[in-house]
């Protein structure tokens, strides 16, 4: 009987492992197709479509992008700087705002919580926001324009962290600290923060992805090409290529314009945008599932 149970358990583990491997392949397949399409020749993509193996290997898309190497490096650096600063500020504001909202003895808790939740349902709109940020705060063509509007603080993240504080950190620990004479700030910094690494890693990933993929702020508030983030720069390159390719059939169009890799360069641009996130995500993965589950399900 015991051998039969062990055999059944081994069979179950085998089936589970095979299933997880198949799921992993399904998840990785789009990224593999994306990369292979970026190293395929333009003629091969037009003739045969997207394939998991290049019909004709070509680095024309990356060579075309590399003509703007200095500009791309500057945009990469600016995007990294914006992501680091924005993620740090966002985490700080989210953690400090969520803590008093998680305490039942905070007198204005319900009012502030309602105001936070209200912003998830309604906003002032694009035009009033643009007027406020440009005329009253004067952030146009500054680094602040890439950090503050729309991205710095998320009501959803605040509620997620608040729920984590309430349901994952025993209230008795905070009460014991207060009995020992520890103030609110010391309780938060010495007890709450060390116990909140999973949710901070999760929220940090949310903020990092939002800043890294953001191009709307650059589109609305930045006109100085030296302040173009990576996503804005790549989007401009793509638009320029589409314009040149669409007009390549006109009389007088040069052979160089007609040979621009219009299809494969889209894939190459997507690879450049997603690669850093794919490299960093495994380091946050162990915290990600735990943080999002404990912060949301128990809410």
Short mmCIF file of N, CA and C in Angstrom, two decimals, residues 158-256:
data_model
loop_
_atom_site.label_atom_id
_atom_site.label_comp_id
_atom_site.label_asym_id
_atom_site.label_seq_id
_atom_site.Cartn_x
_atom_site.Cartn_y
_atom_site.Cartn_z
N UNK A 158 -1.66 52.18 -2.41
CA UNK A 158 -1.86 52.58 -1.00
C UNK A 158 -2.80 51.61 -0.30
N UNK A 159 -3.92 51.28 -0.94
CA UNK A 159 -4.87 50.36 -0.33
C UNK A 159 -4.28 48.97 -0.21
N UNK A 160 -3.48 48.57 -1.17
CA UNK A 160 -2.84 47.25 -1.12
C UNK A 160 -1.90 47.16 0.08
N UNK A 161 -1.09 48.20 0.29
CA UNK A 161 -0.16 48.21 1.42
C UNK A 161 -0.92 48.32 2.73
N UNK A 162 -1.96 49.11 2.77
CA UNK A 162 -2.77 49.24 3.99
C UNK A 162 -3.34 47.88 4.41
N UNK A 163 -3.87 47.14 3.44
CA UNK A 163 -4.41 45.82 3.75
C UNK A 163 -3.33 44.88 4.25
N UNK A 164 -2.14 45.01 3.70
CA UNK A 164 -1.03 44.17 4.16
C UNK A 164 -0.69 44.49 5.61
N UNK A 165 -0.60 45.77 5.94
CA UNK A 165 -0.32 46.17 7.32
C UNK A 165 -1.36 45.60 8.27
N UNK A 166 -2.62 45.68 7.88
CA UNK A 166 -3.71 45.29 8.77
C UNK A 166 -3.77 43.79 9.00
N UNK A 167 -3.56 43.02 7.96
CA UNK A 167 -3.84 41.58 8.04
C UNK A 167 -2.59 40.70 8.10
N UNK A 168 -1.42 41.27 7.88
CA UNK A 168 -0.21 40.45 7.88
C UNK A 168 0.73 40.78 9.04
N UNK A 169 0.53 41.92 9.66
CA UNK A 169 1.36 42.32 10.81
C UNK A 169 0.46 42.38 12.03
N UNK A 170 0.65 41.53 13.03
CA UNK A 170 -0.22 41.53 14.22
C UNK A 170 -0.24 42.89 14.90
N UNK A 171 -1.43 43.35 15.21
CA UNK A 171 -1.57 44.65 15.87
C UNK A 171 -0.98 44.63 17.27
N UNK A 172 -0.91 43.43 17.87
CA UNK A 172 -0.36 43.33 19.22
C UNK A 172 1.11 43.74 19.27
N UNK A 173 1.83 43.53 18.16
CA UNK A 173 3.24 43.93 18.13
C UNK A 173 3.37 45.44 18.27
N UNK A 174 2.54 46.17 17.54
CA UNK A 174 2.57 47.63 17.63
C UNK A 174 2.13 48.10 19.01
N UNK A 175 1.12 47.45 19.57
CA UNK A 175 0.66 47.84 20.90
C UNK A 175 1.73 47.58 21.96
N UNK A 176 2.45 46.46 21.82
CA UNK A 176 3.53 46.17 22.76
C UNK A 176 4.65 47.19 22.64
N UNK A 177 4.95 47.60 21.43
CA UNK A 177 5.97 48.62 21.23
C UNK A 177 5.57 49.95 21.84
N UNK A 178 4.29 50.31 21.71
CA UNK A 178 3.82 51.56 22.30
C UNK A 178 3.86 51.51 23.82
N UNK A 179 3.54 50.34 24.39
CA UNK A 179 3.62 50.19 25.85
C UNK A 179 5.05 50.36 26.33
N UNK A 180 6.01 49.92 25.53
CA UNK A 180 7.42 50.07 25.89
C UNK A 180 7.93 51.49 25.68
N UNK A 181 7.06 52.38 25.20
CA UNK A 181 7.45 53.77 25.04
C UNK A 181 7.94 54.13 23.65
N UNK A 182 7.77 53.23 22.70
CA UNK A 182 8.20 53.53 21.34
C UNK A 182 7.18 54.42 20.65
N UNK A 183 7.63 55.49 20.04
CA UNK A 183 6.74 56.39 19.34
C UNK A 183 6.26 55.82 18.02
N UNK A 184 5.35 56.54 17.38
CA UNK A 184 4.76 56.06 16.12
C UNK A 184 5.81 55.91 15.04
N UNK A 185 6.74 56.87 14.96
CA UNK A 185 7.75 56.82 13.91
C UNK A 185 8.71 55.65 14.12
N UNK A 186 9.12 55.43 15.37
CA UNK A 186 10.02 54.30 15.64
C UNK A 186 9.32 52.97 15.42
N UNK A 187 8.04 52.91 15.79
CA UNK A 187 7.28 51.68 15.54
C UNK A 187 7.21 51.38 14.05
N UNK A 188 7.00 52.43 13.27
CA UNK A 188 6.91 52.26 11.82
C UNK A 188 8.25 51.85 11.24
N UNK A 189 9.32 52.51 11.64
CA UNK A 189 10.63 52.28 11.02
C UNK A 189 11.30 51.01 11.53
N UNK A 190 11.09 50.64 12.80
CA UNK A 190 11.79 49.49 13.38
C UNK A 190 10.99 48.20 13.34
N UNK A 191 9.68 48.29 13.20
CA UNK A 191 8.84 47.09 13.24
C UNK A 191 8.10 46.89 11.92
N UNK A 192 7.39 47.91 11.47
CA UNK A 192 6.55 47.76 10.28
C UNK A 192 7.38 47.55 9.02
N UNK A 193 8.37 48.41 8.82
CA UNK A 193 9.16 48.32 7.58
C UNK A 193 9.88 46.99 7.42
N UNK A 194 10.59 46.48 8.45
CA UNK A 194 11.28 45.19 8.26
C UNK A 194 10.33 44.03 7.96
N UNK A 195 9.08 44.11 8.45
CA UNK A 195 8.12 43.03 8.24
C UNK A 195 7.34 43.17 6.93
N UNK A 196 7.63 44.21 6.18
CA UNK A 196 6.82 44.50 4.98
C UNK A 196 7.62 44.35 3.69
N UNK A 197 8.71 43.61 3.71
CA UNK A 197 9.53 43.47 2.50
C UNK A 197 8.77 42.86 1.33
N UNK A 198 7.91 41.83 1.54
CA UNK A 198 7.20 41.27 0.38
C UNK A 198 6.31 42.28 -0.34
N UNK A 199 5.54 43.05 0.43
CA UNK A 199 4.63 44.01 -0.22
C UNK A 199 5.41 45.16 -0.83
N UNK A 200 6.53 45.55 -0.22
CA UNK A 200 7.34 46.63 -0.79
C UNK A 200 7.98 46.19 -2.11
N UNK A 201 8.41 44.94 -2.17
CA UNK A 201 8.97 44.43 -3.42
C UNK A 201 7.90 44.40 -4.51
N UNK A 202 6.68 44.02 -4.13
CA UNK A 202 5.58 43.99 -5.10
C UNK A 202 5.23 45.38 -5.60
N UNK A 203 5.05 46.31 -4.66
CA UNK A 203 4.70 47.68 -5.03
C UNK A 203 5.85 48.33 -5.79
N UNK A 204 7.07 48.03 -5.37
CA UNK A 204 8.23 48.56 -6.08
C UNK A 204 8.25 48.11 -7.53
N UNK A 205 7.88 46.85 -7.77
CA UNK A 205 7.80 46.35 -9.14
C UNK A 205 6.73 47.08 -9.94
N UNK A 206 5.59 47.34 -9.29
CA UNK A 206 4.53 48.10 -9.97
C UNK A 206 5.02 49.48 -10.38
N UNK A 207 5.64 50.18 -9.45
CA UNK A 207 6.13 51.52 -9.75
C UNK A 207 7.24 51.48 -10.81
N UNK A 208 8.13 50.51 -10.70
CA UNK A 208 9.23 50.41 -11.64
C UNK A 208 8.71 50.19 -13.06
N UNK A 209 7.75 49.28 -13.21
CA UNK A 209 7.17 49.01 -14.52
C UNK A 209 6.46 50.25 -15.06
N UNK A 210 5.75 50.96 -14.19
CA UNK A 210 5.02 52.14 -14.63
C UNK A 210 5.98 53.21 -15.14
N UNK A 211 7.07 53.45 -14.40
CA UNK A 211 8.03 54.47 -14.83
C UNK A 211 8.81 54.03 -16.06
N UNK A 212 9.19 52.77 -16.09
CA UNK A 212 10.00 52.30 -17.22
C UNK A 212 9.21 52.35 -18.53
N UNK A 213 7.93 52.00 -18.48
CA UNK A 213 7.12 51.93 -19.69
C UNK A 213 6.43 53.24 -20.02
N UNK A 214 6.59 54.25 -19.17
CA UNK A 214 5.85 55.49 -19.37
C UNK A 214 6.38 56.27 -20.57
N UNK A 215 5.49 56.73 -21.41
CA UNK A 215 5.83 57.63 -22.50
C UNK A 215 4.86 58.80 -22.59
N UNK A 216 3.73 58.71 -21.84
CA UNK A 216 2.70 59.75 -21.90
C UNK A 216 3.22 61.07 -21.34
N UNK A 217 3.92 61.01 -20.20
CA UNK A 217 4.45 62.24 -19.61
C UNK A 217 5.43 62.93 -20.55
N UNK A 218 6.28 62.13 -21.18
CA UNK A 218 7.22 62.69 -22.14
C UNK A 218 6.52 63.30 -23.34
N UNK A 219 5.42 62.69 -23.76
CA UNK A 219 4.67 63.20 -24.90
C UNK A 219 4.00 64.53 -24.57
N UNK A 220 3.46 64.65 -23.35
CA UNK A 220 2.70 65.84 -22.98
C UNK A 220 3.57 66.99 -22.50
N UNK A 221 4.61 66.65 -21.71
CA UNK A 221 5.31 67.70 -20.98
C UNK A 221 6.75 67.94 -21.44
N UNK A 222 7.25 67.13 -22.38
CA UNK A 222 8.64 67.26 -22.80
C UNK A 222 8.71 67.54 -24.29
N UNK A 223 9.38 68.62 -24.65
CA UNK A 223 9.65 68.93 -26.06
C UNK A 223 11.15 69.02 -26.33
N UNK A 224 11.97 69.05 -25.28
CA UNK A 224 13.42 69.08 -25.41
C UNK A 224 13.92 67.66 -25.65
N UNK A 225 14.53 67.42 -26.80
CA UNK A 225 14.97 66.07 -27.16
C UNK A 225 15.99 65.50 -26.18
N UNK A 226 16.71 66.36 -25.46
CA UNK A 226 17.69 65.87 -24.49
C UNK A 226 17.02 65.24 -23.27
N UNK A 227 15.74 65.48 -23.09
CA UNK A 227 15.01 64.93 -21.95
C UNK A 227 14.05 63.81 -22.37
N UNK A 228 14.23 63.29 -23.58
CA UNK A 228 13.38 62.19 -24.03
C UNK A 228 13.76 60.92 -23.27
N UNK A 229 12.77 60.28 -22.69
CA UNK A 229 13.01 58.99 -22.07
C UNK A 229 13.14 57.92 -23.15
N UNK A 230 13.50 56.72 -22.74
CA UNK A 230 13.72 55.65 -23.71
C UNK A 230 12.47 55.35 -24.52
N UNK A 231 11.33 55.26 -23.84
CA UNK A 231 10.10 54.92 -24.53
C UNK A 231 9.69 56.01 -25.51
N UNK A 232 9.87 57.27 -25.12
CA UNK A 232 9.53 58.38 -26.02
C UNK A 232 10.46 58.37 -27.23
N UNK A 233 11.75 58.16 -26.99
CA UNK A 233 12.71 58.14 -28.10
C UNK A 233 12.41 57.00 -29.07
N UNK A 234 12.18 55.80 -28.55
CA UNK A 234 11.89 54.67 -29.41
C UNK A 234 10.58 54.87 -30.17
N UNK A 235 9.61 55.48 -29.52
CA UNK A 235 8.35 55.77 -30.20
C UNK A 235 8.56 56.78 -31.34
N UNK A 236 9.41 57.77 -31.11
CA UNK A 236 9.71 58.75 -32.17
C UNK A 236 10.45 58.10 -33.34
N UNK A 237 11.41 57.22 -33.01
CA UNK A 237 12.12 56.50 -34.07
C UNK A 237 11.15 55.68 -34.90
N UNK A 238 10.24 54.99 -34.22
CA UNK A 238 9.26 54.16 -34.93
C UNK A 238 8.35 55.00 -35.82
N UNK A 239 7.90 56.13 -35.32
CA UNK A 239 7.04 57.00 -36.11
C UNK A 239 7.78 57.56 -37.33
N UNK A 240 9.04 57.93 -37.14
CA UNK A 240 9.83 58.44 -38.27
C UNK A 240 10.02 57.37 -39.34
N UNK A 241 10.28 56.14 -38.90
CA UNK A 241 10.47 55.06 -39.85
C UNK A 241 9.18 54.77 -40.61
N UNK A 242 8.07 54.75 -39.88
CA UNK A 242 6.79 54.50 -40.55
C UNK A 242 6.49 55.59 -41.57
N UNK A 243 6.83 56.82 -41.25
CA UNK A 243 6.61 57.92 -42.20
C UNK A 243 7.48 57.74 -43.44
N UNK A 244 8.77 57.40 -43.23
CA UNK A 244 9.67 57.23 -44.36
C UNK A 244 9.26 56.06 -45.24
N UNK A 245 8.90 54.94 -44.59
CA UNK A 245 8.52 53.75 -45.35
C UNK A 245 7.24 54.00 -46.13
N UNK A 246 6.27 54.67 -45.50
CA UNK A 246 4.99 54.91 -46.18
C UNK A 246 5.15 55.82 -47.38
N UNK A 247 6.21 56.64 -47.39
CA UNK A 247 6.44 57.55 -48.52
C UNK A 247 7.57 57.07 -49.44
N UNK A 248 8.04 55.85 -49.21
CA UNK A 248 9.18 55.36 -49.99
C UNK A 248 8.81 55.05 -51.44
N UNK A 249 7.53 54.85 -51.70
CA UNK A 249 7.10 54.52 -53.07
C UNK A 249 6.88 55.74 -53.94
N UNK A 250 7.00 56.92 -53.35
CA UNK A 250 6.80 58.13 -54.13
C UNK A 250 7.97 58.35 -55.08
N UNK A 251 7.73 59.10 -56.06
CA UNK A 251 8.79 59.38 -57.04
C UNK A 251 9.94 60.11 -56.37
N UNK A 252 11.13 59.66 -56.68
CA UNK A 252 12.32 60.30 -56.12
C UNK A 252 12.77 59.72 -54.81
N UNK A 253 12.07 58.71 -54.27
CA UNK A 253 12.50 58.11 -53.01
C UNK A 253 13.79 57.35 -53.24
N UNK A 254 14.73 57.52 -52.33
CA UNK A 254 16.04 56.89 -52.48
C UNK A 254 15.98 55.43 -52.11
N UNK A 255 17.00 54.69 -52.56
CA UNK A 255 17.07 53.26 -52.23
C UNK A 255 17.28 53.04 -50.74
N UNK A 256 18.00 53.95 -50.09
CA UNK A 256 18.24 53.81 -48.65
C UNK A 256 16.94 53.89 -47.86
#
